[in-house]
Amino acid sequence: MTPPTRARDAALPKAAGPSRGARQERRLGLLLCAPAAVVMLAVTAYPVGYAVYLSLQRYDLRFPDQAHWVGLANYGAVLTSPVWWQALGVTVLITVVSVAVELALGLALALVMHRAVFGRGTVRTAVLVPYGIVTVVAAYSWQYAWTPGTGYLAALLPGGSAPLTEQWPAIGLVILAEVWKTTPFMALLLLAGLALVPDETVRAAMVDGATSGQRLRLVILPLMKPAILVALLFRTLDAFRIFDDIYVLTGGSNGTGSVSILGYDNLFTALNLGIGSAISVLIFVCVALIALVFVKLFGTAAPGTEPERR
Amino acid sequence: MAEIVLDGITKRYPDGALAVRDVNLTIADGEFVILVGPSGCGKSTTLNMIAGLEDITDGTLRIAGQVVNDRAPKDRDIAMVFQSYALYPHMSVRDNMGFALRLAKADKATIAAKVEEAARILDLTQHLDRKPANLSGGQRQRVAMGRAIVREPKAFLMDEPLSNLDAKLRVQMRTQIAALQRRLGTTTVYVTHDQVEAMTLGDRVVVMRAGVVQQVGSPQHLYDEPVNLFVAGFIGSPGMNFLGAALEQNTLHTSLGALPLDDRTRRALERADAPRELIVGIRPENFEDAALTEHGGGVTCTVTVEVRESVGSDVYVHFTQGGGPAPTAGLTQLTQLDELDQLAELAADSGRADTGMQEQHVVARLAPATRATEGGPLDLRIDTARIHVFDPRSGANLTHPERPAR
Ligand SMILES: Nc1ncnc2c1ncn2[C@@H]1O[C@H](COP(=O)(O)OP(=O)(O)O)[C@@H](O)[C@H]1O
Ligand SMILES: [Mg+2]
């Protein structure tokens, strides 16, 4: 959008500038945006800025008098600590596996819901139930279910095994809880994407000789790409910040903590505001990077060419 | 290339709607057949059943001698052109056209050659690497055609392929499609709701109404010898004029005067055991300006011209007939619901209902030399040998030559 405007401006004689009407309109536009911008600054920029400010200090709440400026030392401490890298590894693992599984399951569910001739409403409601349950509540029921002695799921396992106390089984169960809870959300987003695929185009592919697999892979998925990317972006950002499921199921013990758990532990358990804030800022940077990658790499590659889509 | 045989094809949708009823049709190898009828009459359903996109409820469908009822579309070797074109928006024109061949695992060189050839025929060569979204409507339509022809399938199925184009382009593409079909000689079934398209394109035209085939024949045959009121009114533009008539002593008394029956018509009516109240159909060109002709054949009547339209080669004269039994009144008394339906449907379809001009409105097509003036009187001669007489109870054309004697 910008280049053509700029080109036109350049073509005008320098002195003229934008006309008076245009200038006034611009001012009005800025004025109208201002309240929203102020609110945004107050609720997001301020906390983020404050976190950055804290992350540059040695600040232990137990000894508030000893707070002092340390520059980037906190970041150095975090980035050289194996604990951070271990937590980051767990987070990335949970994110990648759970989002991949959710995408596959969500797509399958969306296809079923799209095809369903009768009871569409009922099916959609039923599918949404897990998403409607408060995460902590759901996490506690998983926790009870997997605890030996009390849990019906633990009872199915060979005697004496306590999956939530071992690293890999526990991570698996965290992923299971994540997938169970958010697949419906994925399915609904993808269902909206499926509605974008014209019926006749799919029929054309049938006549052209595509099997159902080929239709999905070569026609339906490419046409759904924008919806898939939005769903993936939402879910990846969400999953990267995973906290409640881990907090309830394992508390982050036995090497199951995510970066959010690590940040929480430093901030609220160890009361080390400097290190905790540095971790928070690093999480923020990771999330921003993920969003950037999605938008840059895939955002511009919508099917067809843009003009018609607008 | 193949023969397509529909044997008692019936379609009932899961919701109970009977969309197509007992269609029997043999489409010869290389033939160009048009399915025509008002919107919702089951044309697309019939085509989709041939394509395999809809299940066949009853009947047998044979393509090239093989029963294909239970075959998936991909195993029928047919190509289809959709009204929306249904191009793959994420693929270039080249990939759109080569898609079917790619799925059929043709080797790359063959695909490239066939796509180039089709693009050359359809004048798309310079657009091969563009995306469909960047093409004009006419170009997209040609890509859809190209996608069908590269496959060299047993048959082409086209569902209103031109109805998204503007009028001029539609006429142009109509000619191109006809030429292309002749050249390729591929069996083609073409669906349209536009009777002009049907008349100009096909070897044979199938007229459908409410899921039932009304008549099958060459365009000229349908025009000259329609089997019932529906076909008579649907084919031809402007449509056939319908007048109420009372049969008395070998004369039809209409609002345009008494029309004596010639031998052919008289015998036909006797054979059919015609009722007293009838509907007479007269095509606009079966009127002529009495002042322009010498011979005294036929019947003359005097009317008051309401509208005169000159299109250069012809002059259309519109009038409402004065006196005589009003055909609408006659029709309402006489016709059963079904036949009223037919006429109402026709009126809606031809746009006549919207203009408030009902059946008493008559159009005559005259030679451009006519002196007719708006508001003035005009002597018209009616060619009584070409009139059609319909039974208001069944809508059947009692003067149709192939009508079985009762
Ligand atoms: N999927 C469907 N389910 C139920 N009824 C349908 C369906 N598709 C079409 N119909 C009905 O079948 C009849 C014929 O439709 P169609 O073949 O699309 O007509 P046309 O193409 O001649 O306009 C219509 O009355 C329509 O309402
Ligand atoms: Mg249709």
mmCIF file of C-alpha atoms in Angstrom, chain A residues 117 196 198-212 214-215 217-223 301-309, chain B residues 48 51-54 73-74 78-80 82-91 96 99-105 131 133-134 140 147 151 159:
data_model
loop_
_atom_site.group_PDB
_atom_site.id
_atom_site.type_symbol
_atom_site.label_atom_id
_atom_site.label_comp_id
_atom_site.label_asym_id
_atom_site.label_seq_id
_atom_site.Cartn_x
_atom_site.Cartn_y
_atom_site.Cartn_z
ATOM 1 C CA VAL A 117 -25.566 -34.148 7.086
ATOM 2 C CA LEU A 196 -13.986 -21.358 2.277
ATOM 3 C CA PRO A 198 -15.942 -24.033 -2.928
ATOM 4 C CA ASP A 199 -17.938 -27.210 -3.430
ATOM 5 C CA GLU A 200 -17.620 -27.084 -7.192
ATOM 6 C CA THR A 201 -13.834 -26.927 -6.995
ATOM 7 C CA VAL A 202 -13.767 -30.151 -5.008
ATOM 8 C CA ARG A 203 -16.211 -31.705 -7.476
ATOM 9 C CA ALA A 204 -13.993 -30.604 -10.333
ATOM 10 C CA ALA A 205 -11.118 -32.433 -8.670
ATOM 11 C CA MET A 206 -13.278 -35.550 -8.347
ATOM 12 C CA VAL A 207 -14.057 -35.452 -12.049
ATOM 13 C CA ASP A 208 -10.397 -34.774 -12.811
ATOM 14 C CA GLY A 209 -9.658 -38.104 -11.202
ATOM 15 C CA ALA A 210 -8.400 -37.200 -7.733
ATOM 16 C CA THR A 211 -8.786 -39.771 -4.981
ATOM 17 C CA SER A 212 -10.073 -38.488 -1.648
ATOM 18 C CA GLN A 214 -5.365 -36.316 -3.400
ATOM 19 C CA ARG A 215 -8.341 -33.981 -3.135
ATOM 20 C CA ARG A 217 -3.714 -32.793 -0.214
ATOM 21 C CA LEU A 218 -3.758 -31.027 -3.568
ATOM 22 C CA VAL A 219 -6.938 -28.966 -3.434
ATOM 23 C CA ILE A 220 -8.611 -28.662 -0.036
ATOM 24 C CA LEU A 221 -5.551 -28.074 2.157
ATOM 25 C CA PRO A 222 -3.954 -25.483 -0.148
ATOM 26 C CA LEU A 223 -7.241 -23.577 -0.272
ATOM 27 C CA ALA A 301 1.466 -16.995 0.406
ATOM 28 C CA ALA A 302 -2.330 -17.105 0.428
ATOM 29 C CA PRO A 303 -3.816 -19.084 -2.469
ATOM 30 C CA GLY A 304 -4.708 -17.191 -5.592
ATOM 31 C CA THR A 305 -3.410 -13.690 -5.677
ATOM 32 C CA GLU A 306 -4.321 -11.059 -3.180
ATOM 33 C CA PRO A 307 -6.410 -8.555 -5.147
ATOM 34 C CA GLU A 308 -9.391 -10.873 -5.488
ATOM 35 C CA ARG A 309 -9.343 -11.977 -1.895
ATOM 36 C CA ASN B 48 -24.185 -34.793 -12.114
ATOM 37 C CA ALA B 51 -20.604 -37.440 -14.052
ATOM 38 C CA GLY B 52 -20.937 -39.608 -10.969
ATOM 39 C CA LEU B 53 -21.198 -36.654 -8.604
ATOM 40 C CA GLU B 54 -24.704 -37.717 -7.547
ATOM 41 C CA PRO B 73 -16.299 -39.997 -11.221
ATOM 42 C CA LYS B 74 -12.601 -40.681 -11.664
ATOM 43 C CA ILE B 78 -15.485 -37.810 -18.434
ATOM 44 C CA ALA B 79 -14.596 -34.135 -18.149
ATOM 45 C CA MET B 80 -16.841 -31.456 -16.744
ATOM 46 C CA PHE B 82 -18.821 -25.962 -14.232
ATOM 47 C CA GLN B 83 -20.835 -22.765 -14.170
ATOM 48 C CA SER B 84 -18.432 -21.206 -11.651
ATOM 49 C CA TYR B 85 -15.525 -22.696 -13.689
ATOM 50 C CA ALA B 86 -14.275 -24.248 -10.431
ATOM 51 C CA LEU B 87 -10.642 -23.537 -11.291
ATOM 52 C CA TYR B 88 -8.000 -24.354 -8.698
ATOM 53 C CA PRO B 89 -7.087 -20.859 -7.468
ATOM 54 C CA HIS B 90 -3.712 -21.871 -6.070
ATOM 55 C CA MET B 91 -2.458 -23.314 -9.362
ATOM 56 C CA ASN B 96 -4.968 -26.247 -13.790
ATOM 57 C CA PHE B 99 -4.020 -31.430 -13.241
ATOM 58 C CA ALA B 100 -6.020 -34.399 -14.502
ATOM 59 C CA LEU B 101 -3.115 -35.675 -16.584
ATOM 60 C CA ARG B 102 -0.789 -35.316 -13.617
ATOM 61 C CA LEU B 103 -3.177 -37.386 -11.505
ATOM 62 C CA ALA B 104 -3.338 -39.944 -14.287
ATOM 63 C CA LYS B 105 0.481 -40.159 -14.039
ATOM 64 C CA LYS B 131 -3.126 -17.520 -11.684
ATOM 65 C CA ALA B 133 -7.620 -14.803 -10.100
ATOM 66 C CA ASN B 134 -5.727 -12.525 -12.495
ATOM 67 C CA ARG B 140 -11.234 -18.223 -16.988
ATOM 68 C CA ARG B 147 -8.952 -28.342 -18.504
ATOM 69 C CA ARG B 151 -7.840 -34.984 -21.123
ATOM 70 C CA ASP B 159 -23.265 -27.156 -16.755
#
